[in-house]
Coordinates of C-alpha atoms in Angstrom, one line a residue:
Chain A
X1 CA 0.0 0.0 0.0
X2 CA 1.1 3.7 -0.2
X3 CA 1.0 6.7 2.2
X4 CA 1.3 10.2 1.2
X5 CA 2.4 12.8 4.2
X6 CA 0.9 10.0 6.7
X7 CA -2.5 9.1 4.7
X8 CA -3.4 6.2 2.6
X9 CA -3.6 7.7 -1.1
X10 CA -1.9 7.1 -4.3
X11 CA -2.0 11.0 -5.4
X12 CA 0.5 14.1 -4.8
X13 CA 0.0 17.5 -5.8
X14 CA 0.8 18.0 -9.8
X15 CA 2.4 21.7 -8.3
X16 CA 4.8 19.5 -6.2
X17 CA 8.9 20.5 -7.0
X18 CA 9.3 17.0 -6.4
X19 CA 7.6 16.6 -10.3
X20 CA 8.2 20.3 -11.4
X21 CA 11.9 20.1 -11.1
X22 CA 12.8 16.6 -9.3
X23 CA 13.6 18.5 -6.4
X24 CA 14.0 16.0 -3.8
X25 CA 15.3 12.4 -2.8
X26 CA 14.3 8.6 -2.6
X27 CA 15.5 5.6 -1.1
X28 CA 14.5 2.2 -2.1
X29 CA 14.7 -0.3 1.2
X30 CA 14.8 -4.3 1.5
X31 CA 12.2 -5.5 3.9
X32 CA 12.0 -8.7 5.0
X33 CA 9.6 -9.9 8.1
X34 CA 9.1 -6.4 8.9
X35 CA 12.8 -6.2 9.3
X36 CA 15.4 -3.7 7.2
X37 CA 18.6 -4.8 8.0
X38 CA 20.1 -1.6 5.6
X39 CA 17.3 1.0 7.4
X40 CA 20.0 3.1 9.3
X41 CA 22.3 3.7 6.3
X42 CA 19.0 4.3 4.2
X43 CA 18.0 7.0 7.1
X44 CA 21.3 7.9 7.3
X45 CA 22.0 8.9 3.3
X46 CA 18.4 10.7 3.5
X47 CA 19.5 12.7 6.0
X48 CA 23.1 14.0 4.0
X49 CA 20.6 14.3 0.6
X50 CA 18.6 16.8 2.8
X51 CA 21.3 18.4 3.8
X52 CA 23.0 18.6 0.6
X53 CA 19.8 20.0 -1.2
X54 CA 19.1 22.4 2.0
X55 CA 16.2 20.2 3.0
X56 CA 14.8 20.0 6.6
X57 CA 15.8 16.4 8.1
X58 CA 13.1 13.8 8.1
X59 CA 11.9 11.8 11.3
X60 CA 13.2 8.6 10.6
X61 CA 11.1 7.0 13.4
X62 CA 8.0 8.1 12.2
X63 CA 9.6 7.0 8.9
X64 CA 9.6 3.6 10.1
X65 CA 6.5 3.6 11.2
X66 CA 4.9 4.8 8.1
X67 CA 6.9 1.9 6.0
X68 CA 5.9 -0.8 8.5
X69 CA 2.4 0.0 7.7
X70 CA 3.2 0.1 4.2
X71 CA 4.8 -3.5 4.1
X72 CA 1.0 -4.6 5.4
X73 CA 1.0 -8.2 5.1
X74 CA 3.7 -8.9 2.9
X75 CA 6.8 -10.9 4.4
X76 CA 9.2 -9.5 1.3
X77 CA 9.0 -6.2 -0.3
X78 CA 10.9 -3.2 -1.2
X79 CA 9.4 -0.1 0.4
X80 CA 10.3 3.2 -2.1
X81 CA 10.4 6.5 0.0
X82 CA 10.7 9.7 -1.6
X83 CA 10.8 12.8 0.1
X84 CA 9.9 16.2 -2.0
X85 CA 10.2 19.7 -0.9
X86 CA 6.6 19.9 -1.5
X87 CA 5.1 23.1 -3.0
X88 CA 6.0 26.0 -3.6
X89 CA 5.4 29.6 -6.0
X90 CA 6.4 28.6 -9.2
X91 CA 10.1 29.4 -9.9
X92 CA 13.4 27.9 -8.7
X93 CA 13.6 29.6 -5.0
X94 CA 13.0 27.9 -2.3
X95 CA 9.7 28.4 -0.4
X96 CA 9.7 30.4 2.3
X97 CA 8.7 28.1 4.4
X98 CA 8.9 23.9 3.1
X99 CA 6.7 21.3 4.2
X100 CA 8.1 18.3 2.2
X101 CA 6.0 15.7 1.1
X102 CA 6.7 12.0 1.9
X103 CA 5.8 9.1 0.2
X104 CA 5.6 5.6 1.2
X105 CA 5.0 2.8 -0.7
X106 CA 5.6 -1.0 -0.7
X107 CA 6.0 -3.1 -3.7
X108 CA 6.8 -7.0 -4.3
X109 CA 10.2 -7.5 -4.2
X110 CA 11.7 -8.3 -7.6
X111 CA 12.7 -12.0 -8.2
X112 CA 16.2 -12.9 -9.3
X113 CA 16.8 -16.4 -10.2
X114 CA 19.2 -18.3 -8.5
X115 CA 21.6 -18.7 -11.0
X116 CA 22.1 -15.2 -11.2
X117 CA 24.2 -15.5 -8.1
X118 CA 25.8 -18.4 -8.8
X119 CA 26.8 -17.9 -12.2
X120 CA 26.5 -13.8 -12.6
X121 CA 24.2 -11.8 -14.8
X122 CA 25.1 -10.3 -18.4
X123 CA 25.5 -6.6 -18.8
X124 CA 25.2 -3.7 -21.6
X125 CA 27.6 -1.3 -22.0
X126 CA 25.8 1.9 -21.7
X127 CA 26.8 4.5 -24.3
X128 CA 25.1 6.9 -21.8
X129 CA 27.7 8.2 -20.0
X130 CA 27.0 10.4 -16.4
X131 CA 27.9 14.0 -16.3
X132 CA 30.7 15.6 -13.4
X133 CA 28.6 16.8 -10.9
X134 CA 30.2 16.5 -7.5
X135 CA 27.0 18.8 -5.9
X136 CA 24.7 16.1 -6.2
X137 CA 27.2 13.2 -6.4
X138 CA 27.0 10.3 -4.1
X139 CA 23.2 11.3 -2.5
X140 CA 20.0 9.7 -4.4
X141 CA 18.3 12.7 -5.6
X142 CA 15.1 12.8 -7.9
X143 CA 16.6 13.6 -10.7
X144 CA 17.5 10.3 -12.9
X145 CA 17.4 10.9 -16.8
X146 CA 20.9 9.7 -17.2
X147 CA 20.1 6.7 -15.5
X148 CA 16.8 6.6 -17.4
X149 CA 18.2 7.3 -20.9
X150 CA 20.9 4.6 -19.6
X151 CA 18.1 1.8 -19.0
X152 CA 16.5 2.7 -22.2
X153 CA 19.5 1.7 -24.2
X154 CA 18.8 -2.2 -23.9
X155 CA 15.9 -4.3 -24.2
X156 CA 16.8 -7.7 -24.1
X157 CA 15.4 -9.5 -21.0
X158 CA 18.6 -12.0 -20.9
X159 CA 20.8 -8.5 -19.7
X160 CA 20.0 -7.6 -16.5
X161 CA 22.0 -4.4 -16.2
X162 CA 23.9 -1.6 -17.8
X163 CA 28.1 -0.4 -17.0
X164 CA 27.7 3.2 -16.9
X165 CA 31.1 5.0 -17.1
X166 CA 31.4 9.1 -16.5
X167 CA 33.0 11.0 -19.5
X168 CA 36.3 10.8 -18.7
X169 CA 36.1 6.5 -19.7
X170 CA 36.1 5.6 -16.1
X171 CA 33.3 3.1 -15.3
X172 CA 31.2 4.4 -12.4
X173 CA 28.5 1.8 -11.5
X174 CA 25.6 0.2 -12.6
X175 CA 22.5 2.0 -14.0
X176 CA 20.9 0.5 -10.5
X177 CA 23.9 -0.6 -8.8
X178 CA 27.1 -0.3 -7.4
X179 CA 30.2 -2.0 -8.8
X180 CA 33.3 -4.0 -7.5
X181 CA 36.1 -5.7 -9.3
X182 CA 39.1 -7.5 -9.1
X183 CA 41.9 -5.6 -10.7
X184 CA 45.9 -7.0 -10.5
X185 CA 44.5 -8.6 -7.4
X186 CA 43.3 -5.7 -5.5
X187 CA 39.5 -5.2 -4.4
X188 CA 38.4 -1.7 -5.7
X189 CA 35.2 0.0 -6.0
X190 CA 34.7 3.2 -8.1
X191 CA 34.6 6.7 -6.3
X192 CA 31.4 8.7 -6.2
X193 CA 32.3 11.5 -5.3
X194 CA 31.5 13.5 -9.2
X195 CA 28.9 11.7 -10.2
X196 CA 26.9 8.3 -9.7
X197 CA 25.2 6.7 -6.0
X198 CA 26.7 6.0 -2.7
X199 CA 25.0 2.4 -2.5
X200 CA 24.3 1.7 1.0
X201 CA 24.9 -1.8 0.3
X202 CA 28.3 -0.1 -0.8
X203 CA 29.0 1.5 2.3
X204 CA 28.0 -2.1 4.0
X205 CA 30.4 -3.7 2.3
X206 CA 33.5 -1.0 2.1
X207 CA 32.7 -1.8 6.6
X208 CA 33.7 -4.7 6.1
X209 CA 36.3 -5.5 3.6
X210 CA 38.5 -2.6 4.4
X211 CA 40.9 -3.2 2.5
X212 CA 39.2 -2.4 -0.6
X213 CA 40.2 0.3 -2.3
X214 CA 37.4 3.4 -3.5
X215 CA 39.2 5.0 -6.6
X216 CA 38.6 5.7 -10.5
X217 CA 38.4 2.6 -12.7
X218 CA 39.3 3.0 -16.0
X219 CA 37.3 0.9 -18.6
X220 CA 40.6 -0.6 -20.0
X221 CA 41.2 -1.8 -16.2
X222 CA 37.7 -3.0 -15.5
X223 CA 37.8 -5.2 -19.0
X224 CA 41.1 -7.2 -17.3
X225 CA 39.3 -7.6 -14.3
X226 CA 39.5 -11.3 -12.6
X227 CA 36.0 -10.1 -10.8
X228 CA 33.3 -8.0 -11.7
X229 CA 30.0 -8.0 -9.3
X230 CA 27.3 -5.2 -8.4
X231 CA 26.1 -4.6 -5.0
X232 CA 22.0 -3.8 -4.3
X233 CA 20.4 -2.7 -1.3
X234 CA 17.8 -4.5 -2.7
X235 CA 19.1 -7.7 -4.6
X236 CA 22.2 -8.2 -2.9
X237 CA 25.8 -9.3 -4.3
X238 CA 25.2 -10.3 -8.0
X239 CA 28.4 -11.9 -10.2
X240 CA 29.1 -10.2 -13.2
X241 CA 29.0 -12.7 -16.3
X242 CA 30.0 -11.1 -18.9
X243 CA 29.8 -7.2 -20.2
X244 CA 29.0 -7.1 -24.2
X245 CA 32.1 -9.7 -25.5
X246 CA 34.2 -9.7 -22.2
X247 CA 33.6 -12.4 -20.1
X248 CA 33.9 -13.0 -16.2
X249 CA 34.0 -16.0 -13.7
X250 CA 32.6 -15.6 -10.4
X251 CA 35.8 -15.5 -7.8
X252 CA 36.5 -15.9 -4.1
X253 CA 36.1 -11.6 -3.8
X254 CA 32.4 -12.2 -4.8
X255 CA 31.7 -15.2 -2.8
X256 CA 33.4 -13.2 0.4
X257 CA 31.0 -10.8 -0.1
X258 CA 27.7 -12.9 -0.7
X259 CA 28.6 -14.3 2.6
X260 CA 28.5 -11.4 4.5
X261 CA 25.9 -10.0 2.8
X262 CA 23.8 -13.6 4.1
X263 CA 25.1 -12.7 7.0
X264 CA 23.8 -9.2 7.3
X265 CA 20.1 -9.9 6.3
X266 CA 20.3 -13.0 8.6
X267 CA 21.8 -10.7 11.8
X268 CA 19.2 -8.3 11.2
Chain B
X1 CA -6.7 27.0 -13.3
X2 CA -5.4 23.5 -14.1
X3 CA -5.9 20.4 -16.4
X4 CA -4.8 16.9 -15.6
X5 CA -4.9 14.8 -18.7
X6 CA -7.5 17.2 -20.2
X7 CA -9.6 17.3 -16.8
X8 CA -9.6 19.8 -14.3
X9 CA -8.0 18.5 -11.4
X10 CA -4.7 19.6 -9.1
X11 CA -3.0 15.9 -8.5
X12 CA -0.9 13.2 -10.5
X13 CA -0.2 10.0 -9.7
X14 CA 2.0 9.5 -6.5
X15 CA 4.1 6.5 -9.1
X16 CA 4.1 9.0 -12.1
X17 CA 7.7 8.8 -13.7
X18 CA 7.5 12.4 -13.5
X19 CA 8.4 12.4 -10.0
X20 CA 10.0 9.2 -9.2
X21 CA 13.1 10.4 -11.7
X22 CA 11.7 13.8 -13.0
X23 CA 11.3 11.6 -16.3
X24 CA 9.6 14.4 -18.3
X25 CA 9.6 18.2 -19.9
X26 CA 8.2 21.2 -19.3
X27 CA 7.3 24.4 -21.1
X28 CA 6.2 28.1 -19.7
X29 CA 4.6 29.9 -21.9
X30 CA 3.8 33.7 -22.1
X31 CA 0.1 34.3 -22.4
X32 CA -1.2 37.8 -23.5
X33 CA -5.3 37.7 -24.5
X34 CA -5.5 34.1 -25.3
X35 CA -2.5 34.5 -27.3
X36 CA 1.3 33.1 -27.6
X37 CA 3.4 34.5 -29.7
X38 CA 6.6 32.2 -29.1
X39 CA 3.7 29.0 -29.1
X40 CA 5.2 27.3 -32.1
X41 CA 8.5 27.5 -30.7
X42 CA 7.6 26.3 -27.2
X43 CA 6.3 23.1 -29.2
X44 CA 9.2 22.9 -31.3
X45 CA 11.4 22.5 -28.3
X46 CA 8.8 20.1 -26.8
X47 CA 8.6 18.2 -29.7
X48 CA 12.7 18.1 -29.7
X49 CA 13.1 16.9 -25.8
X50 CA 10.4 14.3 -26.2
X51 CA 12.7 13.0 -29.3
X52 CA 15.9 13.1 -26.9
X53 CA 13.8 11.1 -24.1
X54 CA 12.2 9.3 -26.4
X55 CA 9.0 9.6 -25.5
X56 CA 6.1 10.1 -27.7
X57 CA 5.4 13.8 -29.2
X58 CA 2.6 15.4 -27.8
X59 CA -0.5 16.8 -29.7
X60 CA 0.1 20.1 -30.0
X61 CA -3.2 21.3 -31.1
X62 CA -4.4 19.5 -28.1
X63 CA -2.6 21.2 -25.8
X64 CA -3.3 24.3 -27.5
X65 CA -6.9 24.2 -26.3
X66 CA -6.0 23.0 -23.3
X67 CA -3.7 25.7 -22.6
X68 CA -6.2 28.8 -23.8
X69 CA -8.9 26.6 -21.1
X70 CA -6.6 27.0 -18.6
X71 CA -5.8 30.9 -18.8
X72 CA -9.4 31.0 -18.6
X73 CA -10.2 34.4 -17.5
X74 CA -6.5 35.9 -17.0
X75 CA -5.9 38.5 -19.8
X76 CA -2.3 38.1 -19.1
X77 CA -0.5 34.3 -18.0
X78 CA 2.2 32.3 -17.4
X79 CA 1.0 28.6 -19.2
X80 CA 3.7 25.6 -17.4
X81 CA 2.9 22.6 -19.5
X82 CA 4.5 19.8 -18.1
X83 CA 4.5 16.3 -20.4
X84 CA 5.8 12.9 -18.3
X85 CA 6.2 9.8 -19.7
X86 CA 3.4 8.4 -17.0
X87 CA 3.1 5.5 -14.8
X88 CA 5.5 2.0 -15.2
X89 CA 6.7 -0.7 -13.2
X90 CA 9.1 0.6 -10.0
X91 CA 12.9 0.9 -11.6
X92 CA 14.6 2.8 -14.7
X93 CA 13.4 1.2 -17.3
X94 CA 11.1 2.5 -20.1
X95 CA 7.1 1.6 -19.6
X96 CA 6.6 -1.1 -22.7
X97 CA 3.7 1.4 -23.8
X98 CA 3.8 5.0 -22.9
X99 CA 0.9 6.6 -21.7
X100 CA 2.8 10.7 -20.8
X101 CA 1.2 12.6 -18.0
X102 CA 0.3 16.1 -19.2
X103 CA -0.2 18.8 -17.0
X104 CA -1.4 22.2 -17.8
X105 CA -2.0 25.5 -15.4
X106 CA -2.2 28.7 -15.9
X107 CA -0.3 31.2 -13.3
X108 CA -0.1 35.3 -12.7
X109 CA 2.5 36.8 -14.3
X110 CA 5.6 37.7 -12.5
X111 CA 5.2 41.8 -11.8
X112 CA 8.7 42.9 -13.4
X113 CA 9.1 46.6 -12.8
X114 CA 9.4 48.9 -15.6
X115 CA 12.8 50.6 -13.8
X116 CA 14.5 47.2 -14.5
X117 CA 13.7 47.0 -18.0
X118 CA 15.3 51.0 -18.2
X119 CA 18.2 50.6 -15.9
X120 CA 18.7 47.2 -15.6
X121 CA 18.8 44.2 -13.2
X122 CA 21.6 43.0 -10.4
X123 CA 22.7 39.8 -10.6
X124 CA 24.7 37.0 -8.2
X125 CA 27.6 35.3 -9.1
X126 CA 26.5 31.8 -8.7
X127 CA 29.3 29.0 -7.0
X128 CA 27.1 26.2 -8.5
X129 CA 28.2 24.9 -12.0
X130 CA 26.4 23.4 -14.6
X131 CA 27.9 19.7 -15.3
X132 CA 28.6 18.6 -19.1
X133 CA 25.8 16.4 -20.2
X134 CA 25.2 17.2 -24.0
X135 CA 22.5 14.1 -23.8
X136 CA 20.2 16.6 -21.8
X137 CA 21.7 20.1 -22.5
X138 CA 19.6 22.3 -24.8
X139 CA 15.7 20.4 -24.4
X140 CA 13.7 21.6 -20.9
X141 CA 13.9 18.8 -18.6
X142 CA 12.3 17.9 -15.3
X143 CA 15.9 17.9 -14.0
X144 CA 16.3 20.6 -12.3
X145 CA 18.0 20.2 -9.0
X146 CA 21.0 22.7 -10.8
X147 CA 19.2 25.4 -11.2
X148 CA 17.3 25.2 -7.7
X149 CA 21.1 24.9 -6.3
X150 CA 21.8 28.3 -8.1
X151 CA 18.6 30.1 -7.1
X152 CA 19.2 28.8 -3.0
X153 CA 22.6 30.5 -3.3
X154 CA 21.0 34.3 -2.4
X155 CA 18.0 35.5 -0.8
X156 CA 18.1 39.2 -1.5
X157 CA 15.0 40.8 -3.1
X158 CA 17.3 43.3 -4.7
X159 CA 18.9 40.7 -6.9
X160 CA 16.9 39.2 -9.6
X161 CA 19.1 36.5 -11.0
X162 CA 21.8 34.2 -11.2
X163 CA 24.8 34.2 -13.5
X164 CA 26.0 30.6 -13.8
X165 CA 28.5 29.6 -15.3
X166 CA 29.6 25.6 -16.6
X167 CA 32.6 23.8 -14.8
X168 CA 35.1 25.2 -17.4
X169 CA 34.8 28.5 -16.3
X170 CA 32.5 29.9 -19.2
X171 CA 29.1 31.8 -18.7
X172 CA 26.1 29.7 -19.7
X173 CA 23.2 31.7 -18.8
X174 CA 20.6 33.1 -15.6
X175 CA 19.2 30.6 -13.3
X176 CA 15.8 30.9 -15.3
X177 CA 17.0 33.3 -18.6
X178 CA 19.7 32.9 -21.3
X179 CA 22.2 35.1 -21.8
X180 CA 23.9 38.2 -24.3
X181 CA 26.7 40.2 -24.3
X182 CA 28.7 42.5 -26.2
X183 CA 32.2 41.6 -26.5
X184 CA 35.0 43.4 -28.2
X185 CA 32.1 44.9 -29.9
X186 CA 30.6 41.5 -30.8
X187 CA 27.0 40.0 -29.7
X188 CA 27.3 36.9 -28.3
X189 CA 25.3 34.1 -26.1
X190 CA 26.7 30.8 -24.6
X191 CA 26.3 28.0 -26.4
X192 CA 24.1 25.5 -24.7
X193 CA 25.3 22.2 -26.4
X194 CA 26.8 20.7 -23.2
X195 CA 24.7 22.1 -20.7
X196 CA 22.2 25.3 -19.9
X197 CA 18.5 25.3 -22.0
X198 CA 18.0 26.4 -25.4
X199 CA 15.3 29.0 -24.9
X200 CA 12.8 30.0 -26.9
X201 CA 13.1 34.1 -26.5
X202 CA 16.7 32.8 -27.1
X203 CA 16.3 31.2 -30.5
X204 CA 13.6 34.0 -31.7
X205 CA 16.8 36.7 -31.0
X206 CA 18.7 34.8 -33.0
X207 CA 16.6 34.6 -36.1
X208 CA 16.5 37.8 -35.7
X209 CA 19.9 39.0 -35.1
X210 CA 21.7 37.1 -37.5
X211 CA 25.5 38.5 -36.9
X212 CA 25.1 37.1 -32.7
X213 CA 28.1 34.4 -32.2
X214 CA 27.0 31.4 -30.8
X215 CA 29.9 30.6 -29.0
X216 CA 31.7 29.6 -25.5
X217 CA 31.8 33.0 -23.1
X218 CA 34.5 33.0 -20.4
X219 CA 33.3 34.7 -17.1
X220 CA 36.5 36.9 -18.0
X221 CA 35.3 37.8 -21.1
X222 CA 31.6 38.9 -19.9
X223 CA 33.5 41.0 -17.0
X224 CA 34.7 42.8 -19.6
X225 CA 31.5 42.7 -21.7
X226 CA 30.2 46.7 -22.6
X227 CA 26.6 45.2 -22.4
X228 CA 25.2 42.5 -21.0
X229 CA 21.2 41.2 -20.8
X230 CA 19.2 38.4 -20.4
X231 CA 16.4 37.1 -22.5
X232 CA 13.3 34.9 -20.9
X233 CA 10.0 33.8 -22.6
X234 CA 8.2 35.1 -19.8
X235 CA 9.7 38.4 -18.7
X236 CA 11.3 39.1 -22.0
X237 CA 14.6 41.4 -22.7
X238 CA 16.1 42.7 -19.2
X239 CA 19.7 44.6 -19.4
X240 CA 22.2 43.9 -16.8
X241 CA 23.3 46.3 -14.1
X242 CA 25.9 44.4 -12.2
X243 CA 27.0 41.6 -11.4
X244 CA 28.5 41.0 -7.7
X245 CA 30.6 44.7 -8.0
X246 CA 30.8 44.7 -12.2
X247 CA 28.8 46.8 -13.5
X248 CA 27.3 47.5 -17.0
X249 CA 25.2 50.1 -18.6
X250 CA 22.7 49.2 -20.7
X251 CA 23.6 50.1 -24.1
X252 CA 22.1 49.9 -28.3
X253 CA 22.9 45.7 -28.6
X254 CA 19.8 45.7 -25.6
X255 CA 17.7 48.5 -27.2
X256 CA 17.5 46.9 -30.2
X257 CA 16.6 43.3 -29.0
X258 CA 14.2 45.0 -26.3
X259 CA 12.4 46.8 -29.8
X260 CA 12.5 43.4 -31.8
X261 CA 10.9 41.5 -28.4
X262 CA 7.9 44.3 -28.2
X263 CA 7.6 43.8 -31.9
X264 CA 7.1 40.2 -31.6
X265 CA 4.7 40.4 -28.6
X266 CA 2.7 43.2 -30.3
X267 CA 2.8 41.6 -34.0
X268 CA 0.9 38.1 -32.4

């Protein structure tokens, strides 16, 4: 089901700036028996977007509330909230005073096949590449035609994701996921800090394998990887297969992190 | 008043693509007794951004009517059409059929005081900078988080817009105008192939004013600019006073476009 500002609905204001200019956030959350084992880093990214785009700071607990009534009775789902900054005059400048709007909604969770993780899923190599934008870098904003114009670049159900790079031919992430790999034997994850999503399945895992390294990828060194895998708040760690022609095998970096990623949903 | 779809009403869809990734365009139009003179263009560079997002091209004689319904009694209008590309599934990917969103409301227009069209306006200096992204750069996008960035960066009344410039250094336009300026004696406006919009009082100037460079303009070189102006659909041509402490006078390059601009409005 779906509440808007606290009230079951399905309808926002068509004056909102969260449609007139995507002027807000979202964060897309794995429940599981009315458990989020990712919910602080999800509050805790809202809360750095808000800041960021000179938001007020949400309640996170009445956040919780809202997406526990949202969940209703199902045991899996992913729960989308997105937080606007309401209405406003028309025109860029702030309101004078904001009252955001919230909405929370739960949908079925999406199914991944099993072999997906064992073996890895294939990818397109977007020709969409993101822009430098290091002001609304890392936080999950509202405003996604790249990643759109990305997805839209592909149609073939047998490719479950896209490699995005930035312009300067350093591969960023997924168009809905973040990225590891393998390179020369060293764990490394590309920075966000000018453009593309600070996964909080990311952040999970840079906790715990510490020793991996966050720094540009170039393409030419993500092709010679030994391991490629994306990391999803809401599907997990998934094996890269193969991008276009270059293919991958599944390696002990990916298993690692599968493992402690079972072991974070199981702990929660 | 407003039109939702063709019916009045003031909401959307909570799910419209519109607002989960600001997956859409917009358009605001100048009204003066139920006409438009810059109409055709306004559709023009609807019909152009819909190509870019691929999403189907609206009806333009549709939203014609629905545009003169909306201004109902006003004499004098701002018309904000807003196209989406609808409802889908949660996640990037494009709908498998389209049905857009339209939105169309009619809103006072802004009160611009006759002293700044004489004298001029002051503008800020804007520390936000438009990122590259030639994929979106030109059509009127629902992304506009930029541009809000830019307008939050002052709150005096005195100062009426925003110079921003790209993350090279060169001018691009206002917050909410493009941008002209004499140089060494030469009209010019940023080129908006890599980022800034491609506005319609913008394109009409240069049909009209065949000898303006299109070109890059580095802040350095609009310091030193003897004019400088802005253009906007809505409030039409407005000289430059100052930026931050450089100042201009306004000078023939304005008079003459300010002429051309009243011809237009008066010839519709």
């Amino acid at each position: 089901m779906m509440l808007v500002n606290g009230q079951p609905g399905d309808s926002v204001l068509a004056l909102d700036r969260g449609l007139s200019y995507g002027d807000g956030l979202f964060e897309t959350i794995r429940f599981e028996s009315d458990k989020a084992p990712l919910w602080t880093r999800h509050m805790q990214r809202l809360a750095i977007g808000c800041e960021r785009l000179r938001m007020p700071a949400p309640d996170a607990a009445l956040l919780w509330r809202e997406a526990c009534q949202a969940t209703g009775e199902l045991r899996q789902c992913v729960v989308r909230i997105t937080l606007t900054r309401g209405c406003g005059e028309r025109g860029y400048a702030l309101p004078a005073v904001t009252e955001t709007t919230r909405i929370v909604a739960a949908f079925p969770m999406p199914q991944v096949p099993d072999a997906s993780y064992i073996h890895g899923v294939r990818l397109h190599l977007c020709r969409t590449a993101l822009a430098d934008q290091p002001l609304l870098a890392g936080i999950k904003h509202l405003n996604r035609l790249e990643q759109v114009l990305a997805r839209a670049e592909w149609n073939d159900p047998a490719i479950a994701e896209g490699l995005v790079c930035d312009t300067h031919g350093n591969v960023i992430s997924a168009t809905a996921a973040n990225l590891f790999a393998v390179v020369d034997g060293v764990l490394v994850t590309p920075s966000v800090a000018r453009c593309g999503v600070a996964g909080v399945a990311r952040a999970a895992m840079l906790d715990a394998f510490e020793h991996c390294q966050v720094r540009d990828l170039p393409l030419e060194a993500c092709r010679r990887a030994s391991e490629l895998f994306l990391s999803s708040s809401i599907r997990g760690i998934l094996p890269v297969q193969a991008v276009g022609d270059t293919v991958y095998a599944p390696g002990p970096a990916v298993r690692a992190m599968q493992r402690h990623w079972q072991a974070l949903m199981e702990r929660a």
